[in-house]
Amino acid sequence: MLNFVKGAIIGIALVIPGLSGSIFAVVVGLYDRLLNAVNHFRDDPKKNMRFLTPIALGAVIGILLSTKAVLVVTTRWPLPSYGFFIGLVLGIGPFIYRKLTTKKFSWWYLLLVVFGFVAIYGLAKLGGTDPENLIAIKRLTSVSDAGVMAFAGVFAVSLMAIPGISGSVMLMVIDQYGTVYNAVGQLGDAARAAASGNWPAFQTAMGSVALLLPFMIGAAAGLIAVAKLMAYLLAHFEAQVYYAVCGIVLAAVVILIEAGIAPYWPATGHLGAIAMVVISLVIGVLATIFLDKPDADGKK
C-alpha cells in the first residue's frame, strides 16, 4: 500500500510542469530500487513485478486524478498552487545536500551546477510553459502521428529518468504536453460516456486516448535505455550527478516562478500575495521533507 501511495505522488509530480517524478522517486526511497528492478527484471521477474506493479498503478492513478485538477487549481489559484509546487522542489534541498557531501568538494563541480541549470532552463525556453499549451495532435490518424507520439515518449521519459528533470517540461520542449495530457484527460471522458451509453462521445474520446499507446511504447523503450546509464553514473559518480541535479532544481524553481508567480503577481496588495505564496511554499517544503524518510525496512 505504501508503494502505491508513493507511486501516486510520483504520478502527480509527473503532471506538474517543473516538478520531477524521478527526484520524488529518489526522495521517497524508490529510485535506486526502481533502477535495479528495471535493469535486472529477468533475474527475478515475479519479485520485480510485485515491486513495480503497485508503484505503476499508483503513478497511473496519480496522473489520472491530477491531470485536470492541476489545470483547475493553477488556473483559479495560481499563486498558492505554484507557491506549493516551488516548496515541493525546495524541500528536496536537504536530501541533495546529503548526496553532495558524499564526496570532497571540488570547484569544478560548480560547472556541473551551471550546466544543469542552463541545459534545463534553455530546453524549457524552447517550448511553451502554459499548462494549456497547444494540443498538437488531437487524434491518432496516421503512422506519422504514432511516430511523433513514440518519439515524445522516448524523449520525455528517457530524460525524466534523470533525477531532477521534469518530464512535463520535456514534453513542452517538443510541444506535446497538451497532446499527452489531453489524451490522459480523455480517459475519464471515455469512461463517463461508456457508463451513460453515449457511444459517439466514447468513440470521440477514445480517438484521443489511442495516442497514449505509441507514447507508452516509446516511454518504455526510453526508460529501459536510460536505466542502465543512470545506474552506472550513480554507482560511480553520485556526487557529481547531484551537483548537476542541483542546477536542474534551481532551473525548475525559476521555471515555476516564471510560469505561475510572475504573470499573476498583483499590482497592489503585495503583502497578501507574499503571505499566500510563503505559506503555501512552507507547506510544500514540509511535505517533501516529510516524504524524505526511510522505509520501514530502513531503505532510502
Short mmCIF file of C-alpha atoms in Angstrom, two decimals:
data_model
loop_
_atom_site.label_atom_id
_atom_site.label_comp_id
_atom_site.label_asym_id
_atom_site.label_seq_id
_atom_site.Cartn_x
_atom_site.Cartn_y
_atom_site.Cartn_z
CA MET A 1 0.00 0.00 0.00
CA LEU A 2 2.85 2.37 0.85
CA ASN A 3 4.46 1.88 -2.55
CA PHE A 4 1.09 2.56 -4.19
CA VAL A 5 0.88 5.91 -2.35
CA LYS A 6 4.47 6.74 -3.29
CA GLY A 7 3.67 5.87 -6.90
CA ALA A 8 0.67 8.22 -6.79
CA ILE A 9 2.92 11.03 -5.52
CA ILE A 10 5.34 10.38 -8.37
CA GLY A 11 2.43 10.39 -10.83
CA ILE A 12 1.19 13.76 -9.59
CA ALA A 13 4.72 15.17 -9.89
CA LEU A 14 4.85 13.96 -13.50
CA VAL A 15 1.87 16.16 -14.38
CA ILE A 16 3.11 19.44 -12.90
CA PRO A 17 5.47 21.42 -15.17
CA GLY A 18 8.79 21.95 -13.39
CA LEU A 19 8.42 19.05 -10.96
CA SER A 20 10.41 15.88 -11.46
CA GLY A 21 8.83 12.49 -10.89
CA SER A 22 12.28 10.90 -10.72
CA ILE A 23 13.58 13.22 -8.00
CA PHE A 24 10.48 12.45 -5.93
CA ALA A 25 11.20 8.77 -6.53
CA VAL A 26 14.64 9.46 -5.04
CA VAL A 27 13.20 11.34 -2.07
CA VAL A 28 10.66 8.63 -1.18
CA GLY A 29 13.37 5.99 -1.41
CA LEU A 30 12.28 4.22 -4.60
CA TYR A 31 14.65 5.46 -7.30
CA ASP A 32 17.60 3.08 -6.82
CA ARG A 33 15.26 0.13 -6.33
CA LEU A 34 13.30 1.07 -9.46
CA LEU A 35 16.51 1.18 -11.49
CA ASN A 36 17.56 -2.18 -10.09
CA ALA A 37 14.15 -3.74 -10.82
CA VAL A 38 14.19 -2.48 -14.41
CA ASN A 39 17.82 -3.37 -15.08
CA HIS A 40 17.60 -6.84 -13.53
CA PHE A 41 13.97 -7.65 -14.25
CA ARG A 42 14.74 -11.05 -15.80
CA ASP A 43 16.76 -12.16 -12.77
CA ASP A 44 13.59 -12.48 -10.68
CA PRO A 45 10.50 -11.47 -12.72
CA LYS A 46 7.93 -12.34 -10.02
CA LYS A 47 9.68 -10.36 -7.30
CA ASN A 48 10.26 -7.37 -9.57
CA MET A 49 6.65 -7.43 -10.78
CA ARG A 50 5.40 -7.43 -7.17
CA PHE A 51 7.56 -4.38 -6.52
CA LEU A 52 6.82 -2.49 -9.74
CA THR A 53 3.07 -3.14 -10.06
CA PRO A 54 1.79 -1.08 -7.08
CA ILE A 55 4.13 1.78 -7.97
CA ALA A 56 2.99 1.77 -11.60
CA LEU A 57 -0.69 1.59 -10.61
CA GLY A 58 -0.21 4.41 -8.12
CA ALA A 59 1.52 6.55 -10.75
CA VAL A 60 -1.30 5.94 -13.23
CA ILE A 61 -3.96 6.82 -10.64
CA GLY A 62 -1.98 9.90 -9.61
CA ILE A 63 -1.77 11.07 -13.22
CA LEU A 64 -5.45 10.39 -13.91
CA LEU A 65 -6.68 12.14 -10.77
CA SER A 66 -4.37 15.13 -11.04
CA THR A 67 -4.36 15.94 -14.77
CA LYS A 68 -7.49 18.09 -14.76
CA ALA A 69 -7.18 19.01 -11.07
CA VAL A 70 -3.76 20.61 -11.62
CA LEU A 71 -5.14 22.61 -14.53
CA VAL A 72 -8.07 23.83 -12.39
CA VAL A 73 -6.04 24.87 -9.34
CA THR A 74 -3.27 26.52 -11.35
CA THR A 75 -5.88 28.48 -13.31
CA ARG A 76 -8.07 29.52 -10.36
CA TRP A 77 -5.44 29.89 -7.64
CA PRO A 78 -2.08 30.30 -9.39
CA LEU A 79 -0.13 31.98 -6.58
CA PRO A 80 -0.76 29.47 -3.78
CA SER A 81 -0.62 26.46 -6.11
CA TYR A 82 2.68 27.44 -7.70
CA GLY A 83 3.99 28.50 -4.29
CA PHE A 84 3.24 24.97 -3.12
CA PHE A 85 4.95 23.46 -6.19
CA ILE A 86 8.05 25.59 -5.58
CA GLY A 87 8.05 24.44 -1.96
CA LEU A 88 7.96 20.82 -3.10
CA VAL A 89 11.06 21.46 -5.20
CA LEU A 90 12.93 23.40 -2.50
CA GLY A 91 12.14 20.70 0.04
CA ILE A 92 14.47 18.43 -1.91
CA GLY A 93 17.37 20.63 -0.74
CA PRO A 94 18.33 18.67 2.43
CA PHE A 95 18.32 15.40 0.50
CA ILE A 96 20.54 16.79 -2.27
CA TYR A 97 22.89 18.30 0.33
CA ARG A 98 23.41 14.87 1.89
CA LYS A 99 24.27 13.47 -1.54
CA LEU A 100 26.71 16.32 -2.29
CA THR A 101 28.65 15.68 0.92
CA THR A 102 29.44 12.08 -0.05
CA LYS A 103 32.48 13.35 -1.96
CA LYS A 104 35.05 16.03 -1.21
CA PHE A 105 34.13 19.35 -2.83
CA SER A 106 35.95 20.48 -5.96
CA TRP A 107 35.45 23.89 -7.56
CA TRP A 108 34.91 22.38 -10.99
CA TYR A 109 31.73 20.76 -9.64
CA LEU A 110 30.17 24.21 -9.78
CA LEU A 111 30.39 23.93 -13.57
CA LEU A 112 28.05 20.94 -13.27
CA VAL A 113 25.58 23.14 -11.38
CA VAL A 114 25.76 25.75 -14.14
CA PHE A 115 25.45 23.08 -16.82
CA GLY A 116 22.38 21.55 -15.17
CA PHE A 117 20.72 24.96 -14.85
CA VAL A 118 21.50 26.16 -18.38
CA ALA A 119 20.56 22.86 -20.03
CA ILE A 120 17.11 22.58 -18.45
CA TYR A 121 16.25 26.28 -18.46
CA GLY A 122 17.34 26.52 -22.09
CA LEU A 123 15.29 23.48 -23.09
CA ALA A 124 12.26 24.86 -21.25
CA LYS A 125 12.50 28.07 -23.26
CA LEU A 126 12.28 26.09 -26.49
CA GLY A 127 8.71 25.05 -25.68
CA GLY A 128 5.65 26.72 -24.20
CA THR A 129 5.23 27.00 -20.43
CA ASP A 130 1.45 27.34 -20.36
CA PRO A 131 -0.25 24.18 -18.99
CA GLU A 132 -2.96 24.73 -21.59
CA ASN A 133 -0.49 24.93 -24.46
CA LEU A 134 -1.45 23.78 -27.94
CA ILE A 135 -2.78 20.26 -28.40
CA ALA A 136 -0.62 19.44 -31.40
CA ILE A 137 -2.33 16.11 -32.21
CA LYS A 138 -5.95 15.51 -31.23
CA ARG A 139 -6.50 12.05 -32.70
CA LEU A 140 -4.35 9.15 -33.90
CA THR A 141 -4.99 9.28 -37.64
CA SER A 142 -1.74 8.19 -39.31
CA VAL A 143 1.53 6.32 -38.89
CA SER A 144 3.33 9.67 -38.66
CA ASP A 145 1.15 10.61 -35.66
CA ALA A 146 2.12 7.33 -34.00
CA GLY A 147 5.78 8.05 -34.76
CA VAL A 148 5.57 11.52 -33.23
CA MET A 149 3.97 10.15 -30.07
CA ALA A 150 6.50 7.31 -29.79
CA PHE A 151 9.34 9.85 -30.10
CA ALA A 152 7.67 12.03 -27.45
CA GLY A 153 7.62 9.03 -25.12
CA VAL A 154 11.28 8.20 -25.74
CA PHE A 155 12.39 11.84 -25.40
CA ALA A 156 10.42 12.77 -22.29
CA VAL A 157 10.76 9.56 -20.30
CA SER A 158 14.42 8.90 -21.08
CA LEU A 159 15.31 12.40 -19.87
CA MET A 160 12.94 12.40 -16.90
CA ALA A 161 14.65 9.22 -15.68
CA ILE A 162 17.49 11.58 -14.76
CA PRO A 163 16.78 12.90 -11.22
CA GLY A 164 15.56 16.49 -11.29
CA ILE A 165 14.39 16.64 -14.91
CA SER A 166 10.69 17.33 -15.40
CA GLY A 167 9.02 15.10 -17.98
CA SER A 168 6.30 17.72 -18.39
CA VAL A 169 8.84 20.38 -19.32
CA MET A 170 10.46 17.98 -21.78
CA LEU A 171 7.06 17.43 -23.42
CA MET A 172 6.65 21.21 -23.62
CA VAL A 173 10.00 21.44 -25.39
CA ILE A 174 8.64 19.33 -28.26
CA ASP A 175 5.14 20.88 -27.99
CA GLN A 176 3.43 17.64 -26.93
CA TYR A 177 2.47 18.46 -23.31
CA GLY A 178 -1.07 19.42 -24.28
CA THR A 179 -1.39 16.41 -26.58
CA VAL A 180 -0.36 13.85 -23.95
CA TYR A 181 -2.32 15.25 -21.02
CA ASN A 182 -5.39 15.92 -23.15
CA ALA A 183 -5.29 12.23 -24.11
CA VAL A 184 -4.95 11.27 -20.44
CA GLY A 185 -7.88 13.52 -19.55
CA GLN A 186 -9.97 11.92 -22.27
CA LEU A 187 -9.76 8.58 -20.43
CA GLY A 188 -12.18 9.93 -17.84
CA ASP A 189 -14.45 11.33 -20.54
CA ALA A 190 -14.45 7.95 -22.30
CA ALA A 191 -15.39 6.15 -19.07
CA ARG A 192 -18.25 8.55 -18.37
CA ALA A 193 -19.52 8.29 -21.95
CA ALA A 194 -19.44 4.48 -21.78
CA ALA A 195 -21.26 4.47 -18.45
CA SER A 196 -24.02 6.69 -19.85
CA GLY A 197 -24.25 4.77 -23.13
CA ASN A 198 -23.14 7.77 -25.20
CA TRP A 199 -21.18 5.77 -27.77
CA PRO A 200 -20.47 8.63 -30.23
CA ALA A 201 -18.83 10.58 -27.37
CA PHE A 202 -17.00 7.42 -26.31
CA GLN A 203 -15.57 6.93 -29.80
CA THR A 204 -14.50 10.58 -29.95
CA ALA A 205 -12.71 10.35 -26.61
CA MET A 206 -11.02 7.05 -27.50
CA GLY A 207 -9.64 8.66 -30.64
CA SER A 208 -7.51 10.83 -28.35
CA VAL A 209 -6.80 8.05 -25.85
CA ALA A 210 -5.34 5.92 -28.68
CA LEU A 211 -2.45 8.40 -28.81
CA LEU A 212 -1.23 7.01 -25.49
CA LEU A 213 -0.36 3.56 -26.89
CA PRO A 214 2.61 4.62 -29.08
CA PHE A 215 3.60 7.12 -26.37
CA MET A 216 3.76 4.36 -23.76
CA ILE A 217 5.75 2.09 -26.08
CA GLY A 218 8.27 4.88 -26.63
CA ALA A 219 8.31 5.67 -22.91
CA ALA A 220 9.12 2.05 -22.03
CA ALA A 221 11.95 1.98 -24.57
CA GLY A 222 13.36 5.27 -23.26
CA LEU A 223 13.20 4.12 -19.65
CA ILE A 224 14.97 0.84 -20.35
CA ALA A 225 17.68 2.62 -22.37
CA VAL A 226 18.47 5.19 -19.67
CA ALA A 227 18.06 2.98 -16.59
CA LYS A 228 21.42 1.24 -17.07
CA LEU A 229 23.20 4.53 -17.76
CA MET A 230 21.81 6.16 -14.61
CA ALA A 231 22.62 3.10 -12.50
CA TYR A 232 26.24 3.29 -13.69
CA LEU A 233 26.55 7.05 -13.14
CA LEU A 234 25.04 6.92 -9.65
CA ALA A 235 27.28 3.99 -8.72
CA HIS A 236 30.49 5.72 -9.83
CA PHE A 237 29.78 9.49 -9.87
CA GLU A 238 26.93 10.03 -7.40
CA ALA A 239 28.09 13.39 -6.02
CA GLN A 240 28.82 14.77 -9.49
CA VAL A 241 25.37 13.71 -10.71
CA TYR A 242 23.73 15.52 -7.82
CA TYR A 243 25.73 18.70 -8.42
CA ALA A 244 24.14 18.73 -11.88
CA VAL A 245 20.78 17.92 -10.28
CA CYS A 246 21.27 20.95 -8.03
CA GLY A 247 21.40 23.16 -11.12
CA ILE A 248 18.37 21.37 -12.57
CA VAL A 249 16.39 22.02 -9.37
CA LEU A 250 17.32 25.72 -9.43
CA ALA A 251 16.15 25.87 -13.05
CA ALA A 252 12.86 24.22 -12.03
CA VAL A 253 12.28 26.91 -9.39
CA VAL A 254 12.89 29.68 -11.93
CA ILE A 255 10.60 27.96 -14.47
CA LEU A 256 7.81 27.68 -11.89
CA ILE A 257 8.20 31.33 -10.85
CA GLU A 258 8.02 32.48 -14.46
CA ALA A 259 5.06 30.22 -15.24
CA GLY A 260 2.87 30.70 -12.18
CA ILE A 261 4.06 33.53 -9.95
CA ALA A 262 5.32 36.41 -12.09
CA PRO A 263 2.35 36.57 -14.53
CA TYR A 264 -0.22 36.68 -11.71
CA TRP A 265 1.55 38.94 -9.23
CA PRO A 266 -0.94 41.68 -8.27
CA ALA A 267 -0.31 45.35 -8.98
CA THR A 268 -1.47 46.09 -5.42
CA GLY A 269 -1.88 44.09 -2.24
CA HIS A 270 1.64 42.72 -2.25
CA LEU A 271 1.61 41.73 1.43
CA GLY A 272 -1.36 39.43 0.94
CA ALA A 273 0.25 37.84 -2.12
CA ILE A 274 3.56 37.39 -0.31
CA ALA A 275 1.83 35.77 2.67
CA MET A 276 -0.13 33.46 0.38
CA VAL A 277 2.96 32.33 -1.53
CA VAL A 278 5.15 31.95 1.57
CA ILE A 279 2.57 29.88 3.48
CA SER A 280 1.96 27.56 0.53
CA LEU A 281 5.72 27.35 -0.11
CA VAL A 282 6.40 26.32 3.50
CA ILE A 283 3.68 23.67 3.30
CA GLY A 284 5.30 22.32 0.13
CA VAL A 285 8.76 22.21 1.73
CA LEU A 286 7.41 20.40 4.80
CA ALA A 287 5.53 17.93 2.58
CA THR A 288 8.73 16.96 0.75
CA ILE A 289 10.76 16.73 3.96
CA PHE A 290 8.06 14.50 5.45
CA LEU A 291 8.36 12.19 2.45
CA ASP A 292 12.17 12.11 2.79
CA LYS A 293 12.15 9.29 5.32
CA PRO A 294 13.47 5.74 5.24
CA ASP A 295 11.03 2.92 4.59
CA ALA A 296 10.07 0.55 7.36
CA ASP A 297 12.94 -1.69 6.28
CA GLY A 298 15.35 1.19 6.55
CA LYS A 299 15.91 1.62 2.82
CA LYS A 300 16.17 5.00 1.10
#
